Amino acid sequence: MEPTPSGPTDPSVPGVVEGSALLALRDTEARFRALVETAVEGIVTIDSAGVIESVNLAMERMFGYSAVEMVGRNISMLMPPPHRAAHDGYLERYLQTGVAKIIGVGREVVGMRKDGTEFPMDLSVGEVRLAGGRFFTGILRDVTKRKEAEQKLEQLARVLREKNRELETIVYVASHDLRSPLVNIQGFSRELHRAVGMIRGLLEDVEVDPTAAKREIGAILRGDVGESLEYILAGVRKMDSLLSGFLRFSRLGRAALRVEALDMNGLVKGLIAAMDYQLTEAGVEVWVENLPSCMGDATQTGQVFTNLLDNAVKYRAVGRSCRIRVCGEVCGREVVYRVEDNGMGVATEHHGKIFEVFYRLDPGVTPGEGLGLSIAQRILERQNGRIWLESEVGVGSTFLVALPGITPGA
Ligand code: ADP
């Protein structure tokens, strides 16, 4: 048999073997380079002194520097202070002690772009030891979007926790506060039933003298019956006001908002004019300073301020004339309004609680359902606003309301 002639692909010829191995190696290297270059993650290699040796395209996109601007400089250029200054120390410590904080582990760190903005990133670092020395490969992923989603989720969870607490309060009130008038109604209905039985007995008893029966029935009607009916009606009124409170509260979340530029001078003046009778009757002096405008829903913001003015009158101190001052100032992007009174004040431990549904400091002394401030808080939250309190018992209270300032073009 004729020997097979050697050709360019003949592996039995040493030169050909080397040539094809080189081709394969080049091909592998080209593939590997393309893989690194087109990777979505940023890939960087640094030497043991922290100097950048190579970066891929994603690194340029992520940090806003070109490869030329990065290669040859210390990796700490991509970190904000204090990590920037500390990085050399980290690397040195690892090289001396072999104890790794990030190498081989990976963690979330903060990166800094060329324009100085910072962003969260996941970083994993691997170490490579070659004859030429050791170097490190970092794989970086911008996790801004994931962090934003996490924060949004955390915020939603917080809102959900608050709503859950609110719901628990409502259930508590429904089972407790609604129950006490109900118990009264039940008790006095039984009394009424007993009184009616007595009256029927007197009417049906032929042996009782009609004049004496009439006198006794009159006494029962004026006494037990009258009293029972009064308590029953008071219980019904209380249940009615609590139930309409529930209704008002539940409607609030569904009411449509019409946010516009609000002339607060006109709005507050209008509210005070509508309260004229009540203010004059209680001998209240009101000062309204020049109020900056803000963005809000006129009707609902009006409801907040009516409630605050109403409370300032309702919870005035005994023994001194009631004075109310309304003022406001622009604070950055917000306008902060103050409704100040010299009333009975609220102790510090109740400052947060009075914004809870149905929470009242003195139930029974002044009329109310403990809903006004929780409704005010809900209204303001829906308009990206806030409400809080500064107060001292016996001195007075200041309710602060923050609403977004006027946006250009509004
Ligand atoms: P309501 O007035 O119907 O009780 P609010 O929610 O408006 O309901 O107020 C809750 C509680 O906060 C009140 O019961 C009162 O104890 C306290 N409060 C509100 N405003 C003032 C104020 N200006 N001064 C003192 N206490 C106040």
Tab-separated table of C-alpha atoms and ligand atoms in Angstrom:
chain	number	residue	atom	x	y	z
A	1	MET	CA	0.000	0.000	0.000
A	2	GLU	CA	1.211	3.464	-0.890
A	3	PRO	CA	1.981	5.647	2.072
A	4	THR	CA	-0.470	8.535	2.487
A	5	PRO	CA	1.143	11.720	1.276
A	6	SER	CA	1.735	14.344	3.902
A	7	GLY	CA	-0.440	17.426	3.435
A	8	PRO	CA	-1.098	20.660	5.264
A	9	THR	CA	-3.349	18.817	7.743
A	10	ASP	CA	-1.140	15.868	8.261
A	11	PRO	CA	-0.563	15.558	12.069
A	12	SER	CA	2.460	13.378	11.573
A	13	VAL	CA	4.486	16.426	10.424
A	14	PRO	CA	5.814	18.474	13.391
A	15	GLY	CA	5.491	21.940	11.711
A	16	VAL	CA	1.905	21.245	10.788
A	17	VAL	CA	1.046	20.186	14.361
A	18	GLU	CA	2.451	23.411	15.783
A	19	GLY	CA	0.664	25.472	13.104
A	20	SER	CA	-2.775	23.988	13.761
A	21	ALA	CA	-2.310	24.152	17.554
A	22	LEU	CA	-1.415	27.810	17.219
A	23	LEU	CA	-4.507	28.402	15.085
A	24	ALA	CA	-6.661	26.643	17.665
A	25	LEU	CA	-5.049	28.649	20.459
A	26	ARG	CA	-5.597	31.914	18.569
A	27	ASP	CA	-9.189	30.931	17.951
A	28	THR	CA	-9.725	30.127	21.632
A	29	GLU	CA	-8.119	33.402	22.654
A	30	ALA	CA	-10.235	35.393	20.183
A	31	ARG	CA	-13.368	33.689	21.486
A	32	PHE	CA	-12.343	34.326	25.058
A	33	ARG	CA	-11.554	37.975	24.324
A	34	ALA	CA	-14.940	38.399	22.604
A	35	LEU	CA	-16.608	36.802	25.611
A	36	VAL	CA	-14.919	39.248	27.982
A	37	GLU	CA	-15.544	42.247	25.715
A	38	THR	CA	-19.228	41.546	25.161
A	39	ALA	CA	-20.012	40.514	28.747
A	40	VAL	CA	-22.815	42.487	30.401
A	41	GLU	CA	-20.806	42.530	33.635
A	42	GLY	CA	-17.790	44.780	33.980
A	43	ILE	CA	-14.565	42.770	34.010
A	44	VAL	CA	-11.310	44.251	35.255
A	45	THR	CA	-7.898	42.826	36.017
A	46	ILE	CA	-5.477	44.448	38.418
A	47	ASP	CA	-1.971	43.574	39.506
A	48	SER	CA	-0.937	42.962	43.091
A	49	ALA	CA	-0.320	46.699	43.577
A	50	GLY	CA	-3.927	47.472	42.589
A	51	VAL	CA	-2.992	48.891	39.164
A	52	ILE	CA	-5.557	48.278	36.421
A	53	GLU	CA	-4.222	46.052	33.654
A	54	SER	CA	-7.292	45.594	31.503
A	55	VAL	CA	-10.983	46.510	31.404
A	56	ASN	CA	-13.808	45.386	29.132
A	57	LEU	CA	-16.435	47.525	27.332
A	58	ALA	CA	-18.969	47.141	30.121
A	59	MET	CA	-16.482	48.787	32.520
A	60	GLU	CA	-16.342	51.824	30.214
A	61	ARG	CA	-20.147	51.996	30.062
A	62	MET	CA	-20.525	51.517	33.795
A	63	PHE	CA	-17.994	54.096	34.977
A	64	GLY	CA	-17.973	56.602	32.079
A	65	TYR	CA	-14.163	56.381	31.656
A	66	SER	CA	-12.519	55.120	28.477
A	67	ALA	CA	-10.211	52.090	28.776
A	68	VAL	CA	-7.211	54.384	28.176
A	69	GLU	CA	-8.238	56.533	31.150
A	70	MET	CA	-8.407	53.494	33.436
A	71	VAL	CA	-5.557	51.212	32.425
A	72	GLY	CA	-2.373	51.969	34.364
A	73	ARG	CA	-4.188	53.765	37.190
A	74	ASN	CA	-5.036	52.422	40.634
A	75	ILE	CA	-8.370	50.609	40.935
A	76	SER	CA	-9.278	52.902	43.840
A	77	MET	CA	-10.138	55.580	41.218
A	78	LEU	CA	-13.442	53.694	40.782
A	79	MET	CA	-14.359	53.888	44.462
A	80	PRO	CA	-15.725	56.771	46.505
A	81	PRO	CA	-14.036	57.829	49.730
A	82	PRO	CA	-13.437	56.339	52.312
A	83	HIS	CA	-12.974	53.044	50.369
A	84	ARG	CA	-10.712	54.855	47.896
A	85	ALA	CA	-8.063	55.620	50.506
A	86	ALA	CA	-8.523	52.310	52.299
A	87	HIS	CA	-8.259	50.040	49.249
A	88	ASP	CA	-4.473	49.877	49.081
A	89	GLY	CA	-4.515	48.832	52.728
A	90	TYR	CA	-7.061	46.059	51.992
A	91	LEU	CA	-4.899	44.645	49.223
A	92	GLU	CA	-1.676	44.913	51.209
A	93	ARG	CA	-3.276	43.211	54.219
A	94	TYR	CA	-4.525	40.371	52.032
A	95	LEU	CA	-1.134	39.853	50.425
A	96	GLN	CA	0.522	39.761	53.856
A	97	THR	CA	-2.032	37.768	55.849
A	98	GLY	CA	-3.892	35.822	53.172
A	99	VAL	CA	-7.159	36.762	54.944
A	100	ALA	CA	-9.688	37.758	52.282
A	101	LYS	CA	-12.626	40.111	52.745
A	102	ILE	CA	-13.876	40.143	49.160
A	103	ILE	CA	-11.540	37.835	47.238
A	104	GLY	CA	-13.248	34.550	46.537
A	105	VAL	CA	-16.342	35.740	48.390
A	106	GLY	CA	-18.065	38.628	46.593
A	107	ARG	CA	-20.085	41.363	48.191
A	108	GLU	CA	-22.043	44.537	47.541
A	109	VAL	CA	-19.878	47.656	47.326
A	110	VAL	CA	-20.209	51.248	46.116
A	111	GLY	CA	-18.676	52.387	42.846
A	112	MET	CA	-18.021	55.941	41.662
A	113	ARG	CA	-18.452	57.070	38.061
A	114	LYS	CA	-16.275	59.632	36.272
A	115	ASP	CA	-18.936	62.302	36.929
A	116	GLY	CA	-18.669	61.657	40.677
A	117	THR	CA	-22.033	59.890	41.044
A	118	GLU	CA	-22.079	56.777	43.181
A	119	PHE	CA	-23.912	53.515	42.556
A	120	PRO	CA	-24.258	50.137	44.276
A	121	MET	CA	-22.604	47.156	42.618
A	122	ASP	CA	-22.042	43.489	43.238
A	123	LEU	CA	-18.349	42.682	43.133
A	124	SER	CA	-16.697	39.295	43.004
A	125	VAL	CA	-12.934	39.000	42.893
A	126	GLY	CA	-10.857	36.020	41.873
A	127	GLU	CA	-7.136	35.577	42.239
A	128	VAL	CA	-4.911	34.200	39.489
A	129	ARG	CA	-1.331	33.045	40.078
A	130	LEU	CA	0.876	32.814	37.003
A	131	ALA	CA	4.588	32.542	36.474
A	132	GLY	CA	4.641	36.280	35.834
A	133	GLY	CA	3.107	37.029	39.260
A	134	ARG	CA	-0.353	37.121	40.791
A	135	PHE	CA	-3.192	39.266	39.625
A	136	PHE	CA	-6.827	39.715	40.465
A	137	THR	CA	-9.931	39.625	38.304
A	138	GLY	CA	-12.970	41.602	39.350
A	139	ILE	CA	-16.460	41.015	37.976
A	140	LEU	CA	-18.811	43.926	38.619
A	141	ARG	CA	-22.550	44.307	38.170
A	142	ASP	CA	-24.430	47.607	38.532
A	143	VAL	CA	-27.306	46.793	40.902
A	144	THR	CA	-28.940	50.257	41.033
A	145	LYS	CA	-32.212	48.955	39.588
A	146	ARG	CA	-32.296	45.995	41.957
A	147	LYS	CA	-31.609	48.280	44.946
A	148	GLU	CA	-34.351	50.671	43.816
A	149	ALA	CA	-36.769	47.768	43.530
A	150	GLU	CA	-35.699	46.532	46.977
A	151	GLN	CA	-36.227	49.994	48.454
A	152	LYS	CA	-39.645	50.278	46.800
A	153	LEU	CA	-40.538	46.859	48.172
A	154	GLU	CA	-39.348	47.852	51.642
A	155	GLN	CA	-41.411	51.061	51.441
A	156	LEU	CA	-44.468	49.084	50.339
A	157	ALA	CA	-43.926	46.630	53.184
A	158	ARG	CA	-43.734	49.585	55.609
A	159	VAL	CA	-46.990	51.066	54.242
A	160	LEU	CA	-48.582	47.628	54.474
A	161	ARG	CA	-47.437	47.260	58.096
A	162	GLU	CA	-48.917	50.707	58.901
A	163	LYS	CA	-52.191	49.899	57.134
A	164	ASN	CA	-52.336	46.617	58.981
A	165	ARG	CA	-51.870	48.410	62.291
A	166	GLU	CA	-54.579	50.894	61.268
A	167	LEU	CA	-56.887	48.010	60.422
A	168	GLU	CA	-56.167	46.344	63.763
A	169	THR	CA	-57.087	49.614	65.528
A	170	ILE	CA	-60.308	49.792	63.555
A	171	VAL	CA	-61.164	46.198	64.429
A	172	TYR	CA	-60.355	46.959	68.069
A	173	VAL	CA	-62.560	50.046	68.013
A	174	ALA	CA	-65.316	48.157	66.247
A	175	SER	CA	-65.245	45.432	68.879
A	176	HIS	CA	-64.633	47.680	71.888
A	177	ASP	CA	-66.001	51.184	71.322
A	178	LEU	CA	-69.039	50.013	69.392
A	179	ARG	CA	-69.661	47.358	72.013
A	180	SER	CA	-69.946	49.701	74.974
A	181	PRO	CA	-72.932	51.713	73.590
A	182	LEU	CA	-74.400	48.383	72.477
A	183	VAL	CA	-74.160	46.988	76.016
A	184	ASN	CA	-75.943	50.140	77.268
A	185	ILE	CA	-78.643	49.772	74.631
A	186	GLN	CA	-79.126	46.126	75.588
A	187	GLY	CA	-79.276	46.885	79.325
A	188	PHE	CA	-81.694	49.777	79.028
A	189	SER	CA	-83.867	47.885	76.521
A	190	ARG	CA	-84.284	45.225	79.193
A	191	GLU	CA	-85.249	47.969	81.677
A	192	LEU	CA	-87.744	49.287	79.140
A	193	HIS	CA	-89.137	45.808	78.644
A	194	ARG	CA	-89.565	45.420	82.411
A	195	ALA	CA	-91.269	48.848	82.675
A	196	VAL	CA	-93.610	48.006	79.812
A	197	GLY	CA	-94.441	44.729	81.594
A	198	MET	CA	-95.285	46.658	84.769
A	199	ILE	CA	-97.494	49.080	82.847
A	200	ARG	CA	-99.268	46.198	81.116
A	201	GLY	CA	-99.790	44.505	84.511
A	202	LEU	CA	-101.308	47.649	85.952
A	203	LEU	CA	-103.621	48.082	82.936
A	204	GLU	CA	-104.748	44.448	82.964
A	205	ASP	CA	-105.244	44.153	86.749
A	206	VAL	CA	-108.977	44.774	87.239
A	207	GLU	CA	-108.528	45.044	90.977
A	208	VAL	CA	-106.299	48.112	90.777
A	209	ASP	CA	-108.025	51.435	91.185
A	210	PRO	CA	-107.792	53.241	87.768
A	211	THR	CA	-106.699	56.531	89.371
A	212	ALA	CA	-103.914	54.823	91.330
A	213	ALA	CA	-102.942	52.845	88.213
A	214	LYS	CA	-102.751	56.063	86.185
A	215	ARG	CA	-100.560	57.677	88.840
A	216	GLU	CA	-98.225	54.677	88.946
A	217	ILE	CA	-98.014	54.404	85.161
A	218	GLY	CA	-97.189	58.124	84.974
A	219	ALA	CA	-94.370	57.614	87.487
A	220	ILE	CA	-92.997	54.637	85.521
A	221	LEU	CA	-93.159	56.595	82.245
A	222	ARG	CA	-91.409	59.616	83.750
A	223	GLY	CA	-88.857	57.539	85.639
A	224	ASP	CA	-87.615	54.208	84.250
A	225	VAL	CA	-89.031	54.585	80.735
A	226	GLY	CA	-87.769	58.151	80.230
A	227	GLU	CA	-84.332	57.324	81.582
A	228	SER	CA	-84.000	54.115	79.565
A	229	LEU	CA	-85.042	55.835	76.355
A	230	GLU	CA	-82.511	58.618	76.961
A	231	TYR	CA	-79.648	56.110	77.412
A	232	ILE	CA	-80.786	54.065	74.420
A	233	LEU	CA	-80.871	57.161	72.223
A	234	ALA	CA	-77.429	58.307	73.474
A	235	GLY	CA	-76.034	54.837	72.662
A	236	VAL	CA	-77.557	54.916	69.205
A	237	ARG	CA	-76.122	58.404	68.576
A	238	LYS	CA	-72.669	57.239	69.679
A	239	MET	CA	-72.822	54.183	67.397
A	240	ASP	CA	-74.060	56.336	64.560
A	241	SER	CA	-71.200	58.813	64.928
A	242	LEU	CA	-68.607	56.001	65.115
A	243	LEU	CA	-70.051	54.272	62.064
A	244	SER	CA	-70.169	57.490	60.047
A	245	GLY	CA	-66.548	58.037	61.156
A	246	PHE	CA	-65.650	54.635	59.684
A	247	LEU	CA	-67.442	55.573	56.511
A	248	ARG	CA	-65.678	58.961	56.191
A	249	PHE	CA	-62.341	57.297	56.796
A	250	SER	CA	-62.908	54.545	54.257
A	251	ARG	CA	-64.170	57.008	51.612
A	252	LEU	CA	-61.045	59.098	51.929
A	253	GLY	CA	-58.749	56.674	50.103
A	254	ARG	CA	-61.147	56.618	47.142
A	255	ALA	CA	-61.813	60.368	46.792
A	256	ALA	CA	-60.308	61.768	43.583
A	257	LEU	CA	-57.469	64.274	44.054
A	258	ARG	CA	-57.183	67.456	42.031
A	259	VAL	CA	-53.724	68.814	42.778
A	260	GLU	CA	-53.209	72.428	41.674
A	261	ALA	CA	-51.372	75.585	42.758
A	262	LEU	CA	-53.146	76.704	45.931
A	263	ASP	CA	-53.479	80.318	47.013
A	264	MET	CA	-53.267	79.551	50.735
A	265	ASN	CA	-54.012	83.174	51.752
A	266	GLY	CA	-57.408	82.970	50.052
A	267	LEU	CA	-58.059	79.416	51.223
A	268	VAL	CA	-57.328	80.026	54.943
A	269	LYS	CA	-59.174	83.401	54.896
A	270	GLY	CA	-62.235	81.594	53.520
A	271	LEU	CA	-62.044	78.903	56.224
A	272	ILE	CA	-61.801	81.511	58.987
A	273	ALA	CA	-64.755	83.445	57.559
A	274	ALA	CA	-66.807	80.227	57.627
A	275	MET	CA	-65.868	79.702	61.299
A	276	ASP	CA	-66.688	83.301	62.243
A	277	TYR	CA	-69.625	82.466	64.527
A	278	GLN	CA	-67.705	79.740	66.387
A	279	LEU	CA	-64.584	81.939	66.781
A	280	THR	CA	-66.533	84.979	68.023
A	281	GLU	CA	-68.581	82.837	70.402
A	282	ALA	CA	-65.392	81.386	71.961
A	283	GLY	CA	-63.655	84.821	71.988
A	284	VAL	CA	-60.777	83.561	69.839
A	285	GLU	CA	-58.200	85.907	68.280
A	286	VAL	CA	-56.746	84.645	64.994
A	287	TRP	CA	-53.668	86.015	63.191
A	288	VAL	CA	-52.956	84.892	59.687
A	289	GLU	CA	-49.602	85.936	58.244
A	290	ASN	CA	-48.794	86.051	54.556
A	291	LEU	CA	-48.840	82.400	53.443
A	292	PRO	CA	-46.762	81.030	50.544
A	293	SER	CA	-48.682	79.058	47.921
A	294	CYS	CA	-48.240	75.297	47.546
A	295	MET	CA	-49.431	72.365	45.443
A	296	GLY	CA	-52.477	70.557	46.791
A	297	ASP	CA	-56.137	69.653	46.459
A	298	ALA	CA	-58.168	72.697	47.572
A	299	THR	CA	-61.060	70.819	49.193
A	300	GLN	CA	-58.978	68.265	51.055
A	301	THR	CA	-56.287	70.747	52.150
A	302	GLY	CA	-59.118	72.990	53.366
A	303	GLN	CA	-60.418	70.033	55.392
A	304	VAL	CA	-56.995	69.648	57.071
A	305	PHE	CA	-56.778	73.316	58.076
A	306	THR	CA	-60.426	73.435	59.207
A	307	ASN	CA	-59.708	70.508	61.494
A	308	LEU	CA	-56.573	72.149	62.917
A	309	LEU	CA	-58.372	75.462	63.554
A	310	ASP	CA	-61.354	73.630	64.991
A	311	ASN	CA	-59.102	71.654	67.357
A	312	ALA	CA	-57.232	74.816	68.427
A	313	VAL	CA	-60.598	76.234	69.549
A	314	LYS	CA	-61.886	72.941	71.005
A	315	TYR	CA	-58.766	72.216	73.067
A	316	ARG	CA	-58.219	75.769	74.322
A	317	ALA	CA	-56.921	76.253	77.867
A	318	VAL	CA	-59.297	77.128	80.643
A	319	GLY	CA	-58.588	80.529	82.175
A	320	ARG	CA	-56.869	82.308	79.268
A	321	SER	CA	-58.236	83.645	76.029
A	322	CYS	CA	-57.542	81.513	73.002
A	323	ARG	CA	-55.089	82.819	70.422
A	324	ILE	CA	-54.289	81.180	67.096
A	325	ARG	CA	-51.541	82.125	64.646
A	326	VAL	CA	-51.222	80.703	61.151
A	327	CYS	CA	-47.982	81.230	59.245
A	328	GLY	CA	-45.830	79.458	56.676
A	329	GLU	CA	-42.532	79.508	54.856
A	330	VAL	CA	-40.877	77.893	51.895
A	331	CYS	CA	-38.321	75.265	53.025
A	332	GLY	CA	-36.493	73.888	49.983
A	333	ARG	CA	-38.982	72.030	47.801
A	334	GLU	CA	-41.704	72.166	50.445
A	335	VAL	CA	-43.825	74.789	52.092
A	336	VAL	CA	-44.218	74.313	55.847
A	337	TYR	CA	-47.290	75.866	57.457
A	338	ARG	CA	-47.722	76.277	61.207
A	339	VAL	CA	-51.001	76.441	63.101
A	340	GLU	CA	-50.052	77.618	66.582
A	341	ASP	CA	-52.328	77.818	69.612
A	342	ASN	CA	-51.926	78.648	73.292
A	343	GLY	CA	-54.251	75.831	74.357
A	344	MET	CA	-53.962	72.922	76.761
A	345	GLY	CA	-51.089	71.283	74.835
A	346	VAL	CA	-50.273	67.616	74.336
A	347	ALA	CA	-47.752	65.613	76.402
A	348	THR	CA	-44.776	64.317	74.402
A	349	GLU	CA	-45.752	60.647	74.787
A	350	HIS	CA	-48.992	61.328	72.886
A	351	HIS	CA	-47.436	63.296	69.986
A	352	GLY	CA	-47.442	60.323	67.623
A	353	LYS	CA	-50.545	58.644	69.010
A	354	ILE	CA	-52.989	61.502	68.395
A	355	PHE	CA	-52.590	60.851	64.655
A	356	GLU	CA	-53.868	57.288	65.131
A	357	VAL	CA	-57.454	56.465	64.248
A	358	PHE	CA	-59.913	57.106	67.095
A	359	TYR	CA	-57.170	58.122	69.546
A	360	ARG	CA	-58.409	60.804	71.960
A	361	LEU	CA	-56.726	62.217	75.045
A	362	ASP	CA	-59.878	63.169	76.927
A	363	PRO	CA	-62.795	61.182	75.634
A	364	GLY	CA	-66.015	62.341	77.194
A	365	VAL	CA	-64.847	65.888	78.004
A	366	THR	CA	-65.003	67.384	74.504
A	367	PRO	CA	-67.080	66.063	71.619
A	368	GLY	CA	-65.245	64.277	68.821
A	369	GLU	CA	-64.389	60.869	67.381
A	370	GLY	CA	-60.587	60.996	67.331
A	371	LEU	CA	-60.606	60.920	63.541
A	372	GLY	CA	-59.758	64.487	62.475
A	373	LEU	CA	-55.976	64.204	62.725
A	374	SER	CA	-55.763	60.711	61.222
A	375	ILE	CA	-57.868	61.945	58.304
A	376	ALA	CA	-55.577	65.011	58.008
A	377	GLN	CA	-52.523	62.754	57.969
A	378	ARG	CA	-54.029	60.500	55.317
A	379	ILE	CA	-55.034	63.485	53.152
A	380	LEU	CA	-51.534	64.935	53.349
A	381	GLU	CA	-49.794	61.628	52.629
A	382	ARG	CA	-51.862	61.291	49.472
A	383	GLN	CA	-50.582	64.721	48.396
A	384	ASN	CA	-46.932	63.939	49.258
A	385	GLY	CA	-47.229	66.049	52.371
A	386	ARG	CA	-46.688	65.480	56.088
A	387	ILE	CA	-48.078	66.613	59.416
A	388	TRP	CA	-46.428	66.609	62.830
A	389	LEU	CA	-46.685	68.313	66.172
A	390	GLU	CA	-44.631	70.422	68.575
A	391	SER	CA	-46.359	70.918	71.887
A	392	GLU	CA	-45.989	71.428	75.601
A	393	VAL	CA	-48.686	70.700	78.147
A	394	GLY	CA	-50.170	73.902	79.567
A	395	VAL	CA	-48.387	76.121	77.019
A	396	GLY	CA	-49.886	75.280	73.632
A	397	SER	CA	-49.511	73.304	70.428
A	398	THR	CA	-48.129	73.926	66.973
A	399	PHE	CA	-49.252	71.634	64.166
A	400	LEU	CA	-46.842	71.711	61.224
A	401	VAL	CA	-48.087	70.860	57.765
A	402	ALA	CA	-45.652	70.349	54.888
A	403	LEU	CA	-46.876	70.334	51.287
A	404	PRO	CA	-44.955	70.366	47.992
A	405	GLY	CA	-43.966	73.848	46.868
A	406	ILE	CA	-45.161	75.363	43.593
A	407	THR	CA	-43.746	73.459	40.645
A	408	PRO	CA	-42.651	75.598	37.695
A	409	GLY	CA	-45.414	76.036	35.132
A	410	ALA	CA	-48.169	75.209	37.651
B	1	ADP	P1	-61.062	64.714	67.918
B	1	ADP	O1	-60.838	66.184	68.025
B	1	ADP	O2	-62.343	64.355	67.258
B	1	ADP	O3	-60.861	63.999	69.206
B	1	ADP	P2	-58.600	64.588	66.393
B	1	ADP	O4	-58.047	63.445	65.640
B	1	ADP	O5	-58.765	65.868	65.676
B	1	ADP	O6	-59.971	64.066	66.967
B	1	ADP	O7	-57.675	64.818	67.640
B	1	ADP	C1	-57.204	63.705	68.416
B	1	ADP	C2	-56.854	64.171	69.823
B	1	ADP	O8	-55.713	65.027	69.788
B	1	ADP	C3	-57.921	64.998	70.472
B	1	ADP	O9	-58.877	64.174	71.091
B	1	ADP	C4	-57.133	65.834	71.456
B	1	ADP	O10	-56.964	65.108	72.641
B	1	ADP	C5	-55.769	66.013	70.800
B	1	ADP	N1	-55.655	67.343	70.140
B	1	ADP	C6	-55.867	67.636	68.854
B	1	ADP	N2	-55.629	68.940	68.601
B	1	ADP	C7	-55.230	69.488	69.756
B	1	ADP	C8	-54.817	70.820	70.159
B	1	ADP	N3	-54.761	71.844	69.298
B	1	ADP	N4	-54.470	71.009	71.451
B	1	ADP	C9	-54.494	69.982	72.338
B	1	ADP	N5	-54.873	68.699	72.024
B	1	ADP	C10	-55.231	68.460	70.762
